[in-house]
mmCIF file of C-alpha atoms (C1' of nucleotides) in Angstrom:
data_model
loop_
_atom_site.group_PDB
_atom_site.id
_atom_site.type_symbol
_atom_site.label_atom_id
_atom_site.label_comp_id
_atom_site.label_asym_id
_atom_site.label_seq_id
_atom_site.Cartn_x
_atom_site.Cartn_y
_atom_site.Cartn_z
ATOM 1 C CA UNK A 1 22.906 0.313 -42.737
ATOM 2 C CA UNK A 2 23.582 3.307 -44.860
ATOM 3 C CA UNK A 3 27.187 4.139 -44.891
ATOM 4 C CA UNK A 4 28.835 6.863 -46.854
ATOM 5 C CA UNK A 5 32.533 7.296 -46.349
ATOM 6 C CA UNK A 6 32.838 5.174 -49.441
ATOM 7 C CA UNK A 7 35.801 6.887 -51.074
ATOM 8 C CA UNK A 8 37.711 4.024 -49.541
ATOM 9 C CA UNK A 9 35.309 1.371 -50.763
ATOM 10 C CA UNK A 10 38.085 -0.372 -52.659
ATOM 11 C CA UNK A 11 39.620 -1.469 -49.358
ATOM 12 C CA UNK A 12 36.585 -3.537 -48.476
ATOM 13 C CA UNK A 13 37.350 -7.165 -47.807
ATOM 14 C CA UNK A 14 36.553 -9.271 -50.879
ATOM 15 C CA UNK A 15 34.336 -11.485 -48.798
ATOM 16 C CA UNK A 16 32.062 -8.555 -48.045
ATOM 17 C CA UNK A 17 32.095 -6.933 -51.433
ATOM 18 C CA UNK A 18 29.331 -9.000 -52.986
ATOM 19 C CA UNK A 19 27.103 -9.725 -50.030
ATOM 20 C CA UNK A 20 23.621 -8.894 -51.314
ATOM 21 C CA UNK A 21 22.248 -7.412 -48.118
ATOM 22 C CA UNK A 22 25.285 -5.205 -47.825
ATOM 23 C CA UNK A 23 25.039 -4.011 -51.406
ATOM 24 C CA UNK A 24 21.372 -3.309 -50.910
ATOM 25 C CA UNK A 25 22.115 -1.260 -47.817
ATOM 26 C CA UNK A 26 24.773 0.737 -49.581
ATOM 27 C CA UNK A 27 22.720 1.368 -52.658
ATOM 28 C CA UNK A 28 19.681 2.286 -50.612
ATOM 29 C CA UNK A 29 21.733 4.653 -48.538
ATOM 30 C CA UNK A 30 23.136 6.427 -51.559
ATOM 31 C CA UNK A 31 19.710 6.599 -53.103
ATOM 32 C CA UNK A 32 18.168 7.976 -49.962
ATOM 33 C CA UNK A 33 20.762 10.678 -49.538
ATOM 34 C CA UNK A 34 20.474 11.698 -53.157
ATOM 35 C CA UNK A 35 16.700 11.818 -53.199
ATOM 36 C CA UNK A 36 16.409 13.503 -49.842
ATOM 37 C CA UNK A 37 18.877 16.191 -50.795
ATOM 38 C CA UNK A 38 17.127 16.770 -54.099
ATOM 39 C CA UNK A 39 13.683 16.970 -52.593
ATOM 40 C CA UNK A 40 14.913 19.234 -49.819
ATOM 41 C CA UNK A 41 15.659 21.862 -52.442
ATOM 42 C CA UNK A 42 11.966 21.885 -53.255
ATOM 43 C CA UNK A 43 11.112 22.074 -49.548
ATOM 44 C CA UNK A 44 9.814 18.527 -49.777
ATOM 45 C CA UNK A 45 10.344 15.077 -48.320
ATOM 46 C CA UNK A 46 10.008 11.655 -49.804
ATOM 47 C CA UNK A 47 6.876 11.190 -47.716
ATOM 48 C CA UNK A 48 5.335 14.296 -49.163
ATOM 49 C CA UNK A 49 5.781 12.770 -52.556
ATOM 50 C CA UNK A 50 4.486 9.375 -51.508
ATOM 51 C CA UNK A 51 1.389 10.844 -49.893
ATOM 52 C CA UNK A 52 0.573 13.248 -52.710
ATOM 53 C CA UNK A 53 1.127 10.605 -55.380
ATOM 54 C CA UNK A 54 -1.072 8.157 -53.531
ATOM 55 C CA UNK A 55 -3.785 10.722 -53.034
ATOM 56 C CA UNK A 56 -3.702 11.615 -56.697
ATOM 57 C CA UNK A 57 -3.978 7.997 -57.760
ATOM 58 C CA UNK A 58 -6.692 7.119 -55.273
ATOM 59 C CA UNK A 59 -8.639 10.342 -55.136
ATOM 60 C CA UNK A 60 -9.056 10.559 -51.417
ATOM 61 C CA UNK A 61 -8.557 8.357 -48.406
ATOM 62 C CA UNK A 62 -8.601 8.248 -44.649
ATOM 63 C CA UNK A 63 -5.376 8.733 -42.770
ATOM 64 C CA UNK A 64 -5.184 5.075 -41.876
ATOM 65 C CA UNK A 65 -5.743 4.214 -45.507
ATOM 66 C CA UNK A 66 -2.969 6.470 -46.611
ATOM 67 C CA UNK A 67 -0.778 4.968 -43.966
ATOM 68 C CA UNK A 68 -1.323 1.466 -45.281
ATOM 69 C CA UNK A 69 -0.842 2.446 -48.864
ATOM 70 C CA UNK A 70 2.353 4.383 -48.364
ATOM 71 C CA UNK A 71 3.907 2.348 -45.586
ATOM 72 C CA UNK A 72 4.195 5.438 -43.426
ATOM 73 C CA UNK A 73 3.151 4.788 -39.887
ATOM 74 C CA UNK A 74 -0.151 6.052 -38.597
ATOM 75 C CA UNK A 75 1.743 7.950 -35.911
ATOM 76 C CA UNK A 76 3.936 9.786 -38.397
ATOM 77 C CA UNK A 77 1.099 10.404 -40.784
ATOM 78 C CA UNK A 78 -0.305 13.008 -38.417
ATOM 79 C CA UNK A 79 2.681 15.323 -38.630
ATOM 80 C CA UNK A 80 3.095 14.679 -42.339
ATOM 81 C CA UNK A 81 -0.485 15.694 -43.049
ATOM 82 C CA UNK A 82 -0.081 18.735 -40.838
ATOM 83 C CA UNK A 83 2.762 19.857 -43.050
ATOM 84 C CA UNK A 84 0.880 19.164 -46.243
ATOM 85 C CA UNK A 85 -2.190 20.908 -44.930
ATOM 86 C CA UNK A 86 -0.134 23.901 -43.830
ATOM 87 C CA UNK A 87 1.048 24.284 -47.394
ATOM 88 C CA UNK A 88 -2.487 23.773 -48.649
ATOM 89 C CA UNK A 89 -1.572 20.687 -50.633
ATOM 90 C CA UNK A 90 -4.245 18.603 -48.963
ATOM 91 C CA UNK A 91 -7.498 19.097 -47.125
ATOM 92 C CA UNK A 92 -8.689 17.277 -44.027
ATOM 93 C CA UNK A 93 -12.437 16.922 -43.718
ATOM 94 C CA UNK A 94 -14.392 14.797 -41.284
ATOM 95 C CA UNK A 95 -16.088 11.756 -42.742
ATOM 96 C CA UNK A 96 -19.848 12.051 -42.166
ATOM 97 C CA UNK A 97 -20.238 8.274 -42.505
ATOM 98 C CA UNK A 98 -17.624 7.546 -39.862
ATOM 99 C CA UNK A 99 -16.874 10.161 -37.284
ATOM 100 C CA UNK A 100 -13.530 8.622 -36.443
ATOM 101 C CA UNK A 101 -12.171 9.180 -39.898
ATOM 102 C CA UNK A 102 -10.704 12.183 -41.675
ATOM 103 C CA UNK A 103 -11.111 12.247 -45.397
ATOM 104 C CA UNK A 104 -7.895 13.497 -46.922
ATOM 105 C CA UNK A 105 -8.054 14.944 -50.402
ATOM 106 C CA UNK A 106 -5.494 16.610 -52.581
ATOM 107 C CA UNK A 107 -5.991 20.250 -53.585
ATOM 108 C CA UNK A 108 -5.281 22.048 -56.821
ATOM 109 C CA UNK A 109 -2.071 23.356 -55.316
ATOM 110 C CA UNK A 110 -1.285 19.858 -54.202
ATOM 111 C CA UNK A 111 -1.676 18.591 -57.753
ATOM 112 C CA UNK A 112 0.636 21.288 -58.997
ATOM 113 C CA UNK A 113 3.222 20.454 -56.402
ATOM 114 C CA UNK A 114 2.859 16.781 -57.212
ATOM 115 C CA UNK A 115 3.626 17.252 -60.873
ATOM 116 C CA UNK A 116 6.608 19.356 -59.894
ATOM 117 C CA UNK A 117 7.812 16.671 -57.526
ATOM 118 C CA UNK A 118 7.117 14.052 -60.147
ATOM 119 C CA UNK A 119 9.553 15.635 -62.542
ATOM 120 C CA UNK A 120 12.063 16.199 -59.804
ATOM 121 C CA UNK A 121 11.882 12.630 -58.545
ATOM 122 C CA UNK A 122 12.222 11.259 -62.044
ATOM 123 C CA UNK A 123 15.269 13.385 -62.671
ATOM 124 C CA UNK A 124 16.774 12.222 -59.396
ATOM 125 C CA UNK A 125 16.180 8.582 -60.239
ATOM 126 C CA UNK A 126 17.953 9.171 -63.505
ATOM 127 C CA UNK A 127 20.842 10.696 -61.675
ATOM 128 C CA UNK A 128 20.903 7.781 -59.271
ATOM 129 C CA UNK A 129 21.011 5.254 -62.084
ATOM 130 C CA UNK A 130 23.311 7.279 -64.302
ATOM 131 C CA UNK A 131 25.862 4.481 -64.300
ATOM 132 C CA UNK A 132 23.460 1.941 -65.783
ATOM 133 C CA UNK A 133 22.079 1.559 -69.281
ATOM 134 C CA UNK A 134 18.343 1.791 -69.876
ATOM 135 C CA UNK A 135 18.106 -1.965 -70.172
ATOM 136 C CA UNK A 136 20.041 -2.474 -66.960
ATOM 137 C CA UNK A 137 17.875 -0.021 -65.112
ATOM 138 C CA UNK A 138 14.761 -1.844 -66.125
ATOM 139 C CA UNK A 139 16.277 -5.116 -65.184
ATOM 140 C CA UNK A 140 17.321 -3.825 -61.800
ATOM 141 C CA UNK A 141 13.890 -2.445 -61.038
ATOM 142 C CA UNK A 142 12.414 -5.712 -62.123
ATOM 143 C CA UNK A 143 14.624 -7.804 -59.936
ATOM 144 C CA UNK A 144 14.057 -5.550 -56.950
ATOM 145 C CA UNK A 145 10.310 -5.618 -57.434
ATOM 146 C CA UNK A 146 10.351 -9.385 -57.619
ATOM 147 C CA UNK A 147 12.581 -9.605 -54.566
ATOM 148 C CA UNK A 148 10.305 -7.382 -52.527
ATOM 149 C CA UNK A 149 7.190 -9.160 -53.719
ATOM 150 C CA UNK A 150 8.517 -12.662 -53.168
ATOM 151 C CA UNK A 151 9.665 -11.702 -49.763
ATOM 152 C CA UNK A 152 6.451 -10.258 -48.467
ATOM 153 C CA UNK A 153 4.660 -13.275 -49.916
ATOM 154 C CA UNK A 154 6.768 -15.802 -48.050
ATOM 155 C CA UNK A 155 8.530 -15.603 -44.710
ATOM 156 C CA UNK A 156 7.842 -13.140 -41.943
ATOM 157 C CA UNK A 157 5.517 -11.205 -44.216
ATOM 158 C CA UNK A 158 3.142 -8.773 -42.645
ATOM 159 C CA UNK A 159 0.888 -11.309 -40.862
ATOM 160 C CA UNK B 1 13.896 4.034 -45.314
ATOM 161 C CA UNK B 2 12.999 0.625 -44.068
ATOM 162 C CA UNK B 3 9.352 0.018 -43.819
ATOM 163 C CA UNK B 4 7.697 -3.209 -42.930
ATOM 164 C CA UNK B 5 3.938 -3.333 -42.723
ATOM 165 C CA UNK B 6 4.058 -4.616 -46.273
ATOM 166 C CA UNK B 7 1.247 -7.118 -46.103
ATOM 167 C CA UNK B 8 -0.708 -4.330 -47.691
ATOM 168 C CA UNK B 9 1.942 -3.639 -50.291
ATOM 169 C CA UNK B 10 -0.528 -4.336 -53.060
ATOM 170 C CA UNK B 11 -2.369 -1.133 -52.201
ATOM 171 C CA UNK B 12 0.628 0.987 -53.104
ATOM 172 C CA UNK B 13 -0.060 3.587 -55.761
ATOM 173 C CA UNK B 14 1.145 2.366 -59.146
ATOM 174 C CA UNK B 15 3.204 5.483 -59.557
ATOM 175 C CA UNK B 16 5.279 4.560 -56.527
ATOM 176 C CA UNK B 17 5.551 0.868 -57.167
ATOM 177 C CA UNK B 18 8.528 1.002 -59.486
ATOM 178 C CA UNK B 19 10.473 3.951 -58.153
ATOM 179 C CA UNK B 20 14.019 2.619 -57.883
ATOM 180 C CA UNK B 21 14.993 4.443 -54.710
ATOM 181 C CA UNK B 22 11.842 3.210 -53.039
ATOM 182 C CA UNK B 23 12.388 -0.357 -54.099
ATOM 183 C CA UNK B 24 15.939 -0.163 -52.874
ATOM 184 C CA UNK B 25 14.779 1.117 -49.508
ATOM 185 C CA UNK B 26 12.211 -1.625 -49.166
ATOM 186 C CA UNK B 27 14.533 -4.376 -50.229
ATOM 187 C CA UNK B 28 17.295 -3.080 -47.998
ATOM 188 C CA UNK B 29 14.905 -2.881 -45.080
ATOM 189 C CA UNK B 30 13.725 -6.437 -45.539
ATOM 190 C CA UNK B 31 17.287 -7.615 -45.932
ATOM 191 C CA UNK B 32 18.416 -5.785 -42.840
ATOM 192 C CA UNK B 33 15.645 -7.155 -40.687
ATOM 193 C CA UNK B 34 16.227 -10.668 -41.907
ATOM 194 C CA UNK B 35 19.985 -10.577 -41.434
ATOM 195 C CA UNK B 36 19.835 -8.821 -38.098
ATOM 196 C CA UNK B 37 17.294 -11.254 -36.732
ATOM 197 C CA UNK B 38 19.319 -14.202 -37.982
ATOM 198 C CA UNK B 39 22.586 -12.944 -36.587
ATOM 199 C CA UNK B 40 20.964 -12.074 -33.284
ATOM 200 C CA UNK B 41 20.323 -15.761 -32.727
ATOM 201 C CA UNK B 42 24.065 -16.262 -32.787
ATOM 202 C CA UNK B 43 24.545 -13.329 -30.410
ATOM 203 C CA UNK B 44 26.053 -11.389 -33.297
ATOM 204 C CA UNK B 45 25.578 -8.219 -35.318
ATOM 205 C CA UNK B 46 26.252 -7.429 -38.921
ATOM 206 C CA UNK B 47 29.192 -5.340 -37.767
ATOM 207 C CA UNK B 48 30.663 -8.244 -35.901
ATOM 208 C CA UNK B 49 30.665 -10.144 -39.134
ATOM 209 C CA UNK B 50 32.059 -7.272 -41.151
ATOM 210 C CA UNK B 51 34.878 -6.687 -38.704
ATOM 211 C CA UNK B 52 35.805 -10.334 -38.287
ATOM 212 C CA UNK B 53 35.676 -10.994 -42.013
ATOM 213 C CA UNK B 54 37.852 -7.988 -42.695
ATOM 214 C CA UNK B 55 40.339 -8.976 -40.040
ATOM 215 C CA UNK B 56 40.538 -12.479 -41.433
ATOM 216 C CA UNK B 57 41.158 -11.224 -44.947
ATOM 217 C CA UNK B 58 43.679 -8.600 -43.936
ATOM 218 C CA UNK B 59 45.387 -10.301 -41.024
ATOM 219 C CA UNK B 60 45.428 -7.381 -38.656
ATOM 220 C CA UNK B 61 44.791 -3.684 -38.779
ATOM 221 C CA UNK B 62 44.494 -0.557 -36.719
ATOM 222 C CA UNK B 63 41.073 0.549 -35.591
ATOM 223 C CA UNK B 64 41.058 3.395 -38.089
ATOM 224 C CA UNK B 65 42.011 0.966 -40.818
ATOM 225 C CA UNK B 66 39.201 -1.340 -39.926
ATOM 226 C CA UNK B 67 36.882 1.586 -39.865
ATOM 227 C CA UNK B 68 37.802 2.586 -43.410
ATOM 228 C CA UNK B 69 37.581 -0.918 -44.726
ATOM 229 C CA UNK B 70 34.236 -1.755 -43.201
ATOM 230 C CA UNK B 71 32.555 1.620 -43.447
ATOM 231 C CA UNK B 72 31.862 1.587 -39.717
ATOM 232 C CA UNK B 73 32.598 4.889 -38.098
ATOM 233 C CA UNK B 74 35.715 5.294 -36.021
ATOM 234 C CA UNK B 75 33.462 6.348 -33.156
ATOM 235 C CA UNK B 76 31.371 3.214 -33.294
ATOM 236 C CA UNK B 77 34.358 0.962 -33.819
ATOM 237 C CA UNK B 78 35.330 1.440 -30.201
ATOM 238 C CA UNK B 79 32.229 -0.192 -28.761
ATOM 239 C CA UNK B 80 32.233 -2.848 -31.456
ATOM 240 C CA UNK B 81 35.779 -3.879 -30.638
ATOM 241 C CA UNK B 82 34.970 -3.848 -26.952
ATOM 242 C CA UNK B 83 32.294 -6.402 -27.611
ATOM 243 C CA UNK B 84 34.491 -8.533 -29.801
ATOM 244 C CA UNK B 85 37.316 -8.358 -27.289
ATOM 245 C CA UNK B 86 34.969 -9.274 -24.460
ATOM 246 C CA UNK B 87 34.106 -12.451 -26.312
ATOM 247 C CA UNK B 88 37.775 -13.035 -27.065
ATOM 248 C CA UNK B 89 37.262 -12.904 -30.808
ATOM 249 C CA UNK B 90 39.895 -10.216 -31.259
ATOM 250 C CA UNK B 91 42.902 -8.902 -29.434
ATOM 251 C CA UNK B 92 43.903 -5.273 -29.016
ATOM 252 C CA UNK B 93 47.632 -4.683 -28.702
ATOM 253 C CA UNK B 94 49.487 -1.390 -28.803
ATOM 254 C CA UNK B 95 51.513 -0.717 -31.927
ATOM 255 C CA UNK B 96 55.166 -0.237 -30.928
ATOM 256 C CA UNK B 97 55.824 1.683 -34.164
ATOM 257 C CA UNK B 98 53.021 4.153 -33.529
ATOM 258 C CA UNK B 99 51.877 4.651 -29.991
ATOM 259 C CA UNK B 100 48.570 6.108 -31.124
ATOM 260 C CA UNK B 101 47.514 2.917 -32.804
ATOM 261 C CA UNK B 102 46.029 -0.317 -31.568
ATOM 262 C CA UNK B 103 46.804 -3.373 -33.606
ATOM 263 C CA UNK B 104 43.661 -5.479 -33.817
ATOM 264 C CA UNK B 105 44.047 -9.130 -34.628
ATOM 265 C CA UNK B 106 41.617 -11.971 -34.797
ATOM 266 C CA UNK B 107 41.974 -14.875 -32.369
ATOM 267 C CA UNK B 108 41.461 -18.594 -32.850
ATOM 268 C CA UNK B 109 38.029 -18.249 -31.276
ATOM 269 C CA UNK B 110 37.364 -15.330 -33.571
ATOM 270 C CA UNK B 111 38.179 -17.462 -36.588
ATOM 271 C CA UNK B 112 35.830 -20.142 -35.376
ATOM 272 C CA UNK B 113 33.074 -17.651 -34.834
ATOM 273 C CA UNK B 114 33.762 -16.146 -38.237
ATOM 274 C CA UNK B 115 33.303 -19.425 -40.048
ATOM 275 C CA UNK B 116 30.134 -19.982 -38.103
ATOM 276 C CA UNK B 117 28.880 -16.539 -39.049
ATOM 277 C CA UNK B 118 29.994 -17.106 -42.603
ATOM 278 C CA UNK B 119 27.720 -20.070 -42.967
ATOM 279 C CA UNK B 120 24.919 -18.292 -41.206
ATOM 280 C CA UNK B 121 25.203 -15.175 -43.345
ATOM 281 C CA UNK B 122 25.300 -17.232 -46.515
ATOM 282 C CA UNK B 123 22.212 -19.112 -45.478
ATOM 283 C CA UNK B 124 20.470 -15.858 -44.695
ATOM 284 C CA UNK B 125 21.355 -14.393 -48.051
ATOM 285 C CA UNK B 126 19.898 -17.476 -49.654
ATOM 286 C CA UNK B 127 16.760 -17.019 -47.673
ATOM 287 C CA UNK B 128 16.631 -13.384 -48.662
ATOM 288 C CA UNK B 129 16.962 -14.214 -52.330
ATOM 289 C CA UNK B 130 14.787 -17.291 -52.214
ATOM 290 C CA UNK B 131 12.417 -15.802 -54.757
ATOM 291 C CA UNK B 132 15.105 -15.412 -57.416
ATOM 292 C CA UNK B 133 16.867 -17.949 -59.589
ATOM 293 C CA UNK B 134 20.625 -18.364 -59.343
ATOM 294 C CA UNK B 135 21.100 -16.416 -62.529
ATOM 295 C CA UNK B 136 18.877 -13.621 -61.304
ATOM 296 C CA UNK B 137 20.696 -13.427 -58.017
ATOM 297 C CA UNK B 138 23.994 -13.027 -59.753
ATOM 298 C CA UNK B 139 22.561 -10.433 -62.021
ATOM 299 C CA UNK B 140 21.110 -8.482 -59.126
ATOM 300 C CA UNK B 141 24.365 -8.485 -57.212
ATOM 301 C CA UNK B 142 26.130 -7.408 -60.345
ATOM 302 C CA UNK B 143 23.817 -4.521 -61.014
ATOM 303 C CA UNK B 144 23.949 -3.380 -57.406
ATOM 304 C CA UNK B 145 27.717 -3.536 -57.354
ATOM 305 C CA UNK B 146 27.894 -1.480 -60.518
ATOM 306 C CA UNK B 147 25.390 0.994 -59.180
ATOM 307 C CA UNK B 148 27.300 1.474 -55.967
ATOM 308 C CA UNK B 149 30.612 1.717 -57.785
ATOM 309 C CA UNK B 150 29.439 4.142 -60.435
ATOM 310 C CA UNK B 151 27.904 6.278 -57.813
ATOM 311 C CA UNK B 152 30.897 6.647 -55.562
ATOM 312 C CA UNK B 153 32.974 7.325 -58.654
ATOM 313 C CA UNK B 154 30.825 10.227 -59.807
ATOM 314 C CA UNK B 155 28.706 12.625 -57.809
ATOM 315 C CA UNK B 156 29.078 13.557 -54.181
ATOM 316 C CA UNK B 157 31.652 10.794 -53.681
ATOM 317 C CA UNK B 158 33.631 10.388 -50.514
ATOM 318 C CA UNK B 159 36.111 13.024 -49.318
ATOM 319 C "C1'" DC C 1 64.046 22.517 -32.946
ATOM 320 C "C1'" DT C 2 59.759 24.478 -33.052
ATOM 321 C "C1'" DA C 3 55.053 25.327 -34.640
ATOM 322 C "C1'" DG C 4 51.249 23.728 -37.117
ATOM 323 C "C1'" DT C 5 48.693 20.092 -39.000
ATOM 324 C "C1'" DT C 6 47.044 15.466 -39.167
ATOM 325 C "C1'" DT C 7 45.915 10.932 -37.257
ATOM 326 C "C1'" DC C 8 44.533 7.927 -33.544
ATOM 327 C "C1'" DG C 9 41.381 6.128 -30.011
ATOM 328 C "C1'" DT C 10 37.695 7.646 -27.275
ATOM 329 C "C1'" DT C 11 33.511 9.977 -25.266
ATOM 330 C "C1'" DA C 12 29.420 12.275 -25.864
ATOM 331 C "C1'" DG C 13 25.886 14.111 -28.500
ATOM 332 C "C1'" DT C 14 22.613 15.075 -32.600
ATOM 333 C "C1'" DG C 15 19.016 14.083 -35.735
ATOM 334 C "C1'" DA C 16 16.439 11.015 -38.590
ATOM 335 C "C1'" DC C 17 13.727 7.204 -38.709
ATOM 336 C "C1'" DA C 18 11.011 2.940 -37.712
ATOM 337 C "C1'" DT C 19 8.147 1.287 -34.395
ATOM 338 C "C1'" DA C 20 5.484 0.669 -29.897
ATOM 339 C "C1'" DA C 21 2.303 2.160 -26.100
ATOM 340 C "C1'" DA C 22 -1.421 4.195 -24.575
ATOM 341 C "C1'" DC C 23 -5.706 7.022 -24.843
ATOM 342 C "C1'" DG C 24 -10.228 8.826 -25.923
ATOM 343 C "C1'" DT C 25 -13.543 8.410 -29.396
ATOM 344 C "C1'" DT C 26 -16.339 5.965 -32.505
ATOM 345 C "C1'" DT C 27 -17.883 2.048 -35.021
ATOM 346 C "C1'" DA C 28 -18.563 -2.998 -35.667
ATOM 347 C "C1'" DT C 29 -19.564 -7.759 -33.755
ATOM 348 C "C1'" DG C 30 -21.104 -11.478 -30.935
ATOM 349 C "C1'" DC D 1 -25.542 -4.487 -24.864
ATOM 350 C "C1'" DA D 2 -20.901 -5.556 -23.956
ATOM 351 C "C1'" DT D 3 -16.681 -6.295 -25.853
ATOM 352 C "C1'" DA D 4 -13.630 -5.853 -29.378
ATOM 353 C "C1'" DA D 5 -11.593 -3.344 -33.174
ATOM 354 C "C1'" DA D 6 -10.369 0.867 -35.839
ATOM 355 C "C1'" DC D 7 -9.430 5.761 -35.950
ATOM 356 C "C1'" DG D 8 -6.526 9.915 -35.065
ATOM 357 C "C1'" DT D 9 -3.292 11.555 -31.905
ATOM 358 C "C1'" DT D 10 0.539 12.210 -28.489
ATOM 359 C "C1'" DT D 11 4.465 10.600 -26.405
ATOM 360 C "C1'" DA D 12 8.210 7.495 -25.959
ATOM 361 C "C1'" DT D 13 11.844 4.138 -27.385
ATOM 362 C "C1'" DG D 14 15.716 2.137 -29.690
ATOM 363 C "C1'" DT D 15 18.755 1.986 -33.500
ATOM 364 C "C1'" DC D 16 21.594 4.073 -36.790
ATOM 365 C "C1'" DA D 17 24.513 7.149 -39.359
ATOM 366 C "C1'" DC D 18 27.091 10.914 -38.452
ATOM 367 C "C1'" DT D 19 29.495 15.217 -35.977
ATOM 368 C "C1'" DA D 20 32.197 17.472 -32.497
ATOM 369 C "C1'" DA D 21 35.615 17.708 -29.461
ATOM 370 C "C1'" DC D 22 39.721 16.012 -26.920
ATOM 371 C "C1'" DG D 23 44.262 14.534 -25.410
ATOM 372 C "C1'" DA D 24 48.012 11.994 -27.152
ATOM 373 C "C1'" DA D 25 51.116 10.931 -30.533
ATOM 374 C "C1'" DA D 26 53.115 11.563 -35.147
ATOM 375 C "C1'" DC D 27 54.204 13.702 -39.329
ATOM 376 C "C1'" DT D 28 55.571 18.313 -41.972
ATOM 377 C "C1'" DA D 29 57.682 22.847 -42.694
ATOM 378 C "C1'" DG D 30 60.132 26.645 -41.755
#
DNA sequence: CTAGTTTCGTTAGTGACATAAACGTTTATG
DNA sequence: CATAAACGTTTATGTCACTAACGAAACTAG
């Protein structure tokens, strides 16, 4: 999934043109490229944003906690937090109650960066959805949220 | 993009929960896993379906043509067609008009497999969208199609 | 006709990402 | 107290989208 090369999209076989999973893949790909490129110009990644936003909303959390909340794997969280710590956006301190845990908290600089990223991400979402009216955007978000929710509820959901 | 692990999705920071690009990534990931798993049980891949469907709709095409129409890279088309040829779903014959080209055409067996995959893919899409009403499904597809279209029209489009 | 550019099929490789495996440490649980 | 589970971490795997390069053939221009 994720294909660009879409200048020639009009040649797509009609049978494929409205397949939901295909449309989702295409849209997600475009979105990802757009957001990633935009965030790169602020020396950031989507994960940086996800982690900082989560930390802001929650206050502080262990790495495993953050992992669950953001959907970023425990294994990748290590490197991500290294980067954020390097830039002094977060602090890692050992949890006195549980010596296995690190307590991750967001710093002042991290908050600043977050509000910068917040604006940037919002602008990028606007750019992404530029072709849709405000009402349509809301509707789309709504449908997607319901799709995601219904899906994790039923089926192969996360056991 | 593409994260599972979503049993814990309810823990997601509210700020992230309705970010369009994130929802798209999640939905696309779920869709991809579902479709891939389903097609795997028929010894197939999404590309197999895309290629066969395109061939059926177009009749026959060169590899480069197929590549443009499906969005599968020229480089990857080689292996894909090897697989399809192995299973006798398609035929590769040299183009007498242009010795660089292969003319790819779908075989009887390919057509049979296609209609099998067609049913399977449709069923899988239904499963994917199980949480949405018929009207909502249509609406979602519509919005996604418009999003994809508007996006390739504007911005960093093809070339 | 010749020289340069483009297209075709093909091979090989890169980089990002999701995900698994395994490990030592520490904390719960039976 | 023994066994299981959770934590942070390192290392590895497989899948994709995507690039680079190549020889062969085909257009395009001078």
